Short mmCIF file of the C-alpha atoms (twelve columns), coordinates in Angstrom:
data_MODEL
# 
_entry.id   MODEL 
# 
loop_
_atom_site.group_PDB 
_atom_site.id 
_atom_site.type_symbol 
_atom_site.label_atom_id 
_atom_site.label_alt_id 
_atom_site.label_comp_id 
_atom_site.label_asym_id 
_atom_site.label_seq_id 
_atom_site.Cartn_x 
_atom_site.Cartn_y 
_atom_site.Cartn_z 
_atom_site.pdbx_PDB_model_num 
ATOM 1   C CA . UNK A 1   -45.793 -1.143  67.624  1 
ATOM 2   C CA . UNK A 2   -45.814 -3.056  64.389  1 
ATOM 3   C CA . UNK A 3   -42.335 -3.384  62.398  1 
ATOM 4   C CA . UNK A 4   -41.753 -1.598  59.574  1 
ATOM 5   C CA . UNK A 5   -42.108 -4.026  56.360  1 
ATOM 6   C CA . UNK A 6   -38.643 -5.763  55.211  1 
ATOM 7   C CA . UNK A 7   -38.366 -3.437  52.219  1 
ATOM 8   C CA . UNK A 8   -38.440 -6.085  48.816  1 
ATOM 9   C CA . UNK A 9   -35.059 -6.688  47.486  1 
ATOM 10  C CA . UNK A 10  -34.615 -4.401  44.126  1 
ATOM 11  C CA . UNK A 11  -35.104 -6.098  41.328  1 
ATOM 12  C CA . UNK A 12  -32.149 -6.855  39.071  1 
ATOM 13  C CA . UNK A 13  -32.357 -5.157  36.056  1 
ATOM 14  C CA . UNK A 14  -30.681 -7.641  32.832  1 
ATOM 15  C CA . UNK A 15  -27.090 -6.575  33.254  1 
ATOM 16  C CA . UNK A 16  -27.296 -4.170  29.762  1 
ATOM 17  C CA . UNK A 17  -25.117 -6.303  26.851  1 
ATOM 18  C CA . UNK A 18  -22.902 -4.071  26.022  1 
ATOM 19  C CA . UNK A 19  -23.089 -3.104  22.408  1 
ATOM 20  C CA . UNK A 20  -19.848 -5.277  20.589  1 
ATOM 21  C CA . UNK A 21  -17.725 -1.716  19.626  1 
ATOM 22  C CA . UNK A 22  -16.723 -2.266  15.984  1 
ATOM 23  C CA . UNK A 23  -13.130 -3.833  15.563  1 
ATOM 24  C CA . UNK A 24  -11.187 -0.828  14.057  1 
ATOM 25  C CA . UNK A 25  -9.978  -2.112  11.068  1 
ATOM 26  C CA . UNK A 26  -5.692  -1.656  10.636  1 
ATOM 27  C CA . UNK A 27  -5.748  -0.578  8.042   1 
ATOM 28  C CA . UNK A 28  -6.458  2.934   8.427   1 
ATOM 29  C CA . UNK A 29  -3.007  2.987   10.687  1 
ATOM 30  C CA . UNK A 30  -1.107  1.963   7.487   1 
ATOM 31  C CA . UNK A 31  -3.332  5.106   5.875   1 
ATOM 32  C CA . UNK A 32  -1.327  7.363   8.665   1 
ATOM 33  C CA . UNK A 33  2.340   5.430   8.658   1 
ATOM 34  C CA . UNK A 34  2.118   5.513   4.453   1 
ATOM 35  C CA . UNK A 35  1.287   9.600   4.359   1 
ATOM 36  C CA . UNK A 36  3.597   10.790  7.476   1 
ATOM 37  C CA . UNK A 37  6.176   9.057   5.408   1 
ATOM 38  C CA . UNK A 38  4.886   10.660  2.241   1 
ATOM 39  C CA . UNK A 39  5.091   13.835  4.156   1 
ATOM 40  C CA . UNK A 40  8.634   13.380  5.614   1 
ATOM 41  C CA . UNK A 41  10.551  12.619  2.260   1 
ATOM 42  C CA . UNK A 42  8.178   15.825  0.920   1 
ATOM 43  C CA . UNK A 43  10.087  18.201  3.699   1 
ATOM 44  C CA . UNK A 44  13.275  16.607  3.665   1 
ATOM 45  C CA . UNK A 45  13.194  17.668  -0.068  1 
ATOM 46  C CA . UNK A 46  11.862  21.724  0.428   1 
ATOM 47  C CA . UNK A 47  8.140   19.813  -2.028  1 
ATOM 48  C CA . UNK A 48  4.867   22.650  -0.402  1 
ATOM 49  C CA . UNK A 49  2.054   20.619  -1.454  1 
ATOM 50  C CA . UNK A 50  1.346   23.792  -3.805  1 
ATOM 51  C CA . UNK A 51  4.762   21.874  -5.842  1 
ATOM 52  C CA . UNK A 52  3.077   18.419  -5.863  1 
ATOM 53  C CA . UNK A 53  0.042   19.224  -6.762  1 
ATOM 54  C CA . UNK A 54  1.430   20.377  -9.365  1 
ATOM 55  C CA . UNK A 55  3.822   18.213  -10.344 1 
ATOM 56  C CA . UNK A 56  1.486   15.222  -9.411  1 
ATOM 57  C CA . UNK A 57  -1.821  16.731  -10.909 1 
ATOM 58  C CA . UNK A 58  -3.879  15.455  -7.716  1 
ATOM 59  C CA . UNK A 59  -5.241  18.195  -5.676  1 
ATOM 60  C CA . UNK A 60  -3.694  19.794  -3.298  1 
ATOM 61  C CA . UNK A 61  -6.789  19.063  -0.648  1 
ATOM 62  C CA . UNK A 62  -6.878  15.133  -1.992  1 
ATOM 63  C CA . UNK A 63  -2.617  15.505  -0.826  1 
ATOM 64  C CA . UNK A 64  -3.104  16.883  1.803   1 
ATOM 65  C CA . UNK A 65  -6.003  14.133  3.408   1 
ATOM 66  C CA . UNK A 66  -2.940  11.791  2.028   1 
ATOM 67  C CA . UNK A 67  -0.728  13.410  4.128   1 
ATOM 68  C CA . UNK A 68  -2.839  13.230  7.585   1 
ATOM 69  C CA . UNK A 69  -4.505  9.519   6.565   1 
ATOM 70  C CA . UNK A 70  -7.481  10.665  5.583   1 
ATOM 71  C CA . UNK A 71  -7.988  9.179   3.001   1 
ATOM 72  C CA . UNK A 72  -6.088  5.605   0.756   1 
ATOM 73  C CA . UNK A 73  -4.086  6.683   -1.796  1 
ATOM 74  C CA . UNK A 74  -4.596  3.699   -5.147  1 
ATOM 75  C CA . UNK A 75  -1.016  2.056   -6.552  1 
ATOM 76  C CA . UNK A 76  -1.267  4.316   -9.180  1 
ATOM 77  C CA . UNK A 77  -0.715  7.961   -7.217  1 
ATOM 78  C CA . UNK A 78  1.670   6.271   -4.417  1 
ATOM 79  C CA . UNK A 79  3.453   5.583   -7.881  1 
ATOM 80  C CA . UNK A 80  3.371   8.862   -9.140  1 
ATOM 81  C CA . UNK A 81  4.370   10.915  -5.801  1 
ATOM 82  C CA . UNK A 82  6.792   8.162   -5.677  1 
ATOM 83  C CA . UNK A 83  8.600   9.466   -8.762  1 
ATOM 84  C CA . UNK A 84  8.599   13.520  -7.675  1 
ATOM 85  C CA . UNK A 85  9.617   12.567  -4.321  1 
ATOM 86  C CA . UNK A 86  12.802  11.402  -6.248  1 
ATOM 87  C CA . UNK A 87  12.294  7.264   -4.230  1 
ATOM 88  C CA . UNK A 88  11.164  4.466   -5.225  1 
ATOM 89  C CA . UNK A 89  7.953   2.642   -4.715  1 
ATOM 90  C CA . UNK A 90  9.638   1.275   -0.787  1 
ATOM 91  C CA . UNK A 91  10.385  4.261   0.068   1 
ATOM 92  C CA . UNK A 92  6.920   5.035   1.348   1 
ATOM 93  C CA . UNK A 93  6.994   1.777   3.075   1 
ATOM 94  C CA . UNK A 94  8.819   4.120   6.076   1 
ATOM 95  C CA . UNK A 95  11.199  1.094   7.721   1 
ATOM 96  C CA . UNK A 96  14.394  1.960   9.532   1 
ATOM 97  C CA . UNK A 97  17.242  0.399   6.994   1 
ATOM 98  C CA . UNK A 98  18.017  -0.645  10.947  1 
ATOM 99  C CA . UNK A 99  18.671  -0.918  14.610  1 
ATOM 100 C CA . UNK A 100 21.724  0.190   14.189  1 
ATOM 101 C CA . UNK A 101 20.624  3.061   10.819  1 
ATOM 102 C CA . UNK A 102 23.108  1.914   8.549   1 
ATOM 103 C CA . UNK A 103 22.445  0.496   4.852   1 
ATOM 104 C CA . UNK A 104 24.225  -1.728  4.438   1 
ATOM 105 C CA . UNK A 105 21.869  -4.887  5.019   1 
ATOM 106 C CA . UNK A 106 21.715  -8.091  2.838   1 
ATOM 107 C CA . UNK A 107 18.788  -10.062 5.035   1 
ATOM 108 C CA . UNK A 108 15.223  -9.733  5.886   1 
ATOM 109 C CA . UNK A 109 14.137  -11.962 8.119   1 
ATOM 110 C CA . UNK A 110 10.673  -13.612 6.961   1 
ATOM 111 C CA . UNK A 111 9.244   -12.033 10.462  1 
ATOM 112 C CA . UNK A 112 10.480  -8.438  9.833   1 
ATOM 113 C CA . UNK A 113 8.986   -7.773  6.020   1 
ATOM 114 C CA . UNK A 114 7.729   -4.473  5.655   1 
ATOM 115 C CA . UNK A 115 4.306   -4.570  4.479   1 
ATOM 116 C CA . UNK A 116 2.084   -2.099  1.959   1 
ATOM 117 C CA . UNK A 117 -1.631  -2.628  2.815   1 
ATOM 118 C CA . UNK A 118 -3.711  -1.011  -0.558  1 
ATOM 119 C CA . UNK A 119 -6.943  -1.846  1.432   1 
ATOM 120 C CA . UNK A 120 -9.484  -0.654  -0.572  1 
ATOM 121 C CA . UNK A 121 -8.064  -1.984  -3.570  1 
ATOM 122 C CA . UNK A 122 -7.219  -5.648  -2.255  1 
ATOM 123 C CA . UNK A 123 -3.386  -4.791  -3.228  1 
ATOM 124 C CA . UNK A 124 -0.479  -5.604  -0.779  1 
ATOM 125 C CA . UNK A 125 3.009   -5.645  -1.367  1 
ATOM 126 C CA . UNK A 126 5.572   -6.997  1.433   1 
ATOM 127 C CA . UNK A 127 9.673   -5.409  0.718   1 
ATOM 128 C CA . UNK A 128 11.317  -8.644  0.517   1 
ATOM 129 C CA . UNK A 129 14.743  -6.153  0.429   1 
ATOM 130 C CA . UNK A 130 15.903  -4.104  3.076   1 
ATOM 131 C CA . UNK A 131 14.558  -1.218  3.760   1 
ATOM 132 C CA . UNK A 132 16.895  2.107   2.357   1 
ATOM 133 C CA . UNK A 133 15.459  4.951   0.470   1 
ATOM 134 C CA . UNK A 134 18.509  4.811   -1.335  1 
ATOM 135 C CA . UNK A 135 17.305  1.217   -2.931  1 
ATOM 136 C CA . UNK A 136 17.579  1.454   -7.196  1 
ATOM 137 C CA . UNK A 137 16.929  -2.566  -6.991  1 
ATOM 138 C CA . UNK A 138 14.112  -3.769  -4.545  1 
ATOM 139 C CA . UNK A 139 12.143  -7.234  -4.394  1 
ATOM 140 C CA . UNK A 140 8.749   -7.388  -3.431  1 
ATOM 141 C CA . UNK A 141 6.032   -9.709  -2.889  1 
ATOM 142 C CA . UNK A 142 2.288   -8.557  -4.262  1 
ATOM 143 C CA . UNK A 143 -0.422  -10.238 -2.731  1 
ATOM 144 C CA . UNK A 144 -4.405  -9.240  -4.814  1 
ATOM 145 C CA . UNK A 145 -6.792  -10.435 -2.857  1 
ATOM 146 C CA . UNK A 146 -9.959  -11.567 -5.048  1 
ATOM 147 C CA . UNK A 147 -10.899 -8.723  -7.475  1 
ATOM 148 C CA . UNK A 148 -7.688  -7.021  -6.773  1 
ATOM 149 C CA . UNK A 149 -6.701  -4.237  -9.108  1 
ATOM 150 C CA . UNK A 150 -4.335  -1.217  -9.483  1 
ATOM 151 C CA . UNK A 151 -7.265  0.787   -11.171 1 
ATOM 152 C CA . UNK A 152 -8.996  0.886   -14.148 1 
ATOM 153 C CA . UNK A 153 -6.758  3.892   -15.220 1 
ATOM 154 C CA . UNK A 154 -2.842  2.895   -17.219 1 
ATOM 155 C CA . UNK A 155 -0.634  4.244   -14.727 1 
ATOM 156 C CA . UNK A 156 3.119   5.187   -15.393 1 
ATOM 157 C CA . UNK A 157 6.403   5.849   -13.198 1 
ATOM 158 C CA . UNK A 158 9.965   5.295   -13.755 1 
ATOM 159 C CA . UNK A 159 12.302  2.269   -13.402 1 
ATOM 160 C CA . UNK A 160 11.768  -1.297  -15.052 1 
ATOM 161 C CA . UNK A 161 10.190  -3.779  -12.803 1 
ATOM 162 C CA . UNK A 162 10.164  -7.738  -14.023 1 
ATOM 163 C CA . UNK A 163 7.597   -10.980 -12.199 1 
ATOM 164 C CA . UNK A 164 6.862   -14.299 -11.687 1 
ATOM 165 C CA . UNK A 165 3.445   -15.644 -10.217 1 
ATOM 166 C CA . UNK A 166 3.628   -17.717 -7.820  1 
ATOM 167 C CA . UNK A 167 0.125   -18.778 -7.252  1 
ATOM 168 C CA . UNK A 168 -3.244  -17.852 -9.194  1 
ATOM 169 C CA . UNK A 169 -3.639  -15.930 -12.119 1 
ATOM 170 C CA . UNK A 170 -3.541  -11.550 -13.062 1 
ATOM 171 C CA . UNK A 171 -4.437  -10.251 -15.889 1 
ATOM 172 C CA . UNK A 172 -1.681  -7.240  -16.804 1 
ATOM 173 C CA . UNK A 173 -1.905  -4.959  -19.697 1 
ATOM 174 C CA . UNK A 174 1.281   -3.167  -20.948 1 
ATOM 175 C CA . UNK A 175 0.240   0.030   -23.570 1 
ATOM 176 C CA . UNK A 176 -3.323  -1.199  -25.246 1 
ATOM 177 C CA . UNK A 177 -2.527  -5.678  -24.781 1 
ATOM 178 C CA . UNK A 178 -3.432  -7.237  -21.489 1 
ATOM 179 C CA . UNK A 179 -2.147  -10.852 -20.360 1 
ATOM 180 C CA . UNK A 180 -3.906  -13.082 -18.682 1 
ATOM 181 C CA . UNK A 181 -0.697  -14.646 -16.689 1 
ATOM 182 C CA . UNK A 182 -1.001  -18.439 -14.592 1 
ATOM 183 C CA . UNK A 183 1.225   -19.588 -12.205 1 
ATOM 184 C CA . UNK A 184 4.679   -19.844 -13.654 1 
ATOM 185 C CA . UNK A 185 4.146   -17.569 -16.234 1 
ATOM 186 C CA . UNK A 186 6.795   -14.557 -15.969 1 
ATOM 187 C CA . UNK A 187 6.740   -10.976 -17.222 1 
ATOM 188 C CA . UNK A 188 9.151   -7.921  -17.742 1 
ATOM 189 C CA . UNK A 189 8.628   -4.365  -19.011 1 
ATOM 190 C CA . UNK A 190 9.580   -0.374  -18.768 1 
ATOM 191 C CA . UNK A 191 7.952   1.249   -15.919 1 
ATOM 192 C CA . UNK A 192 7.131   4.105   -18.248 1 
ATOM 193 C CA . UNK A 193 5.106   2.175   -20.690 1 
ATOM 194 C CA . UNK A 194 1.231   2.777   -19.331 1 
ATOM 195 C CA . UNK A 195 -0.258  -0.339  -17.259 1 
ATOM 196 C CA . UNK A 196 -2.151  -1.589  -14.656 1 
ATOM 197 C CA . UNK A 197 -2.957  -5.462  -13.583 1 
ATOM 198 C CA . UNK A 198 -5.730  -6.803  -11.735 1 
ATOM 199 C CA . UNK A 199 -6.881  -10.851 -10.153 1 
ATOM 200 C CA . UNK A 200 -10.085 -11.327 -12.473 1 
ATOM 201 C CA . UNK A 201 -11.412 -14.259 -9.691  1 
ATOM 202 C CA . UNK A 202 -13.929 -13.543 -7.833  1 
ATOM 203 C CA . UNK A 203 -13.017 -16.441 -5.731  1 
ATOM 204 C CA . UNK A 204 -8.753  -16.835 -5.094  1 
ATOM 205 C CA . UNK A 205 -6.218  -14.914 -4.368  1 
ATOM 206 C CA . UNK A 206 -2.428  -14.175 -6.910  1 
ATOM 207 C CA . UNK A 207 0.614   -14.107 -5.592  1 
ATOM 208 C CA . UNK A 208 3.581   -12.166 -8.038  1 
ATOM 209 C CA . UNK A 209 7.209   -12.098 -6.749  1 
ATOM 210 C CA . UNK A 210 7.431   -8.722  -8.409  1 
ATOM 211 C CA . UNK A 211 10.611  -6.752  -8.735  1 
ATOM 212 C CA . UNK A 212 10.853  -3.015  -9.164  1 
ATOM 213 C CA . UNK A 213 14.143  -1.526  -10.309 1 
ATOM 214 C CA . UNK A 214 14.300  2.421   -10.650 1 
ATOM 215 C CA . UNK A 215 16.373  4.029   -12.846 1 
ATOM 216 C CA . UNK A 216 16.074  7.770   -11.832 1 
ATOM 217 C CA . UNK A 217 14.744  8.316   -8.522  1 
ATOM 218 C CA . UNK A 218 18.118  8.899   -5.268  1 
# 
C-alpha cells in the first residue's frame, strides 16, 4: 500500500509589515484640556454659548469646537475669551493651585510648570507663577518657534504686560509701530493697546520672560 506523500510544509508567508501607526501628536490633548477649562469657567459663570459668542464676536459653532477640543484657538482668541470670562489667561492653563486646594502658593517648581501650547501658531507659554484663577499678576516663559506668531491681526485684552527677551529675536507691534527686539531688550505696554508679536527668524526660536498684570478680572 502506497504511503500518502507527506504534506509539504506550508510556505511561510512573509510577515506583514505592520503599518507604523502615526503617532498622535500630544497637542490635541492640550486643545481638549483648554477647551474643557473654558467650558467649566463659562458654566461656573452661568454664561450660555450665545452670550459668550455675542460678547466675543465669535461664532457659536467655533466656540463649541473650542470647548470640545476640536479647534486650536489662537492666543488672540484665548485672550478675548479670558476677558469675557473675567479671568487672566493664566486661568485657562487648567492647573490646580495646589494639592490641598490652598490658594496661597508661593513657589512653583521647575518640573511642575503648567504649559499652554498653541501648536498651530508656534507659540507656547509656561506659567512660572503659582496657578490660581484669582491671580492678578502672572509670570510666563514664552517660547516662539521659528516663524511663530500670534497672527496677523492685532488684539487687545485687559491689563498691562512687560517682558524681557532672553533668547533670539521678537517683532513686537503696538498700535501702528513695530519694534525688533533682540536678546536683552525689554518692553512694557497697556494690553488695551492693539498689539501682536512674532519670531521673524526661520531657523531659531525666541524665548521671552513675560509678565501679565490683570486689572479688571476677578
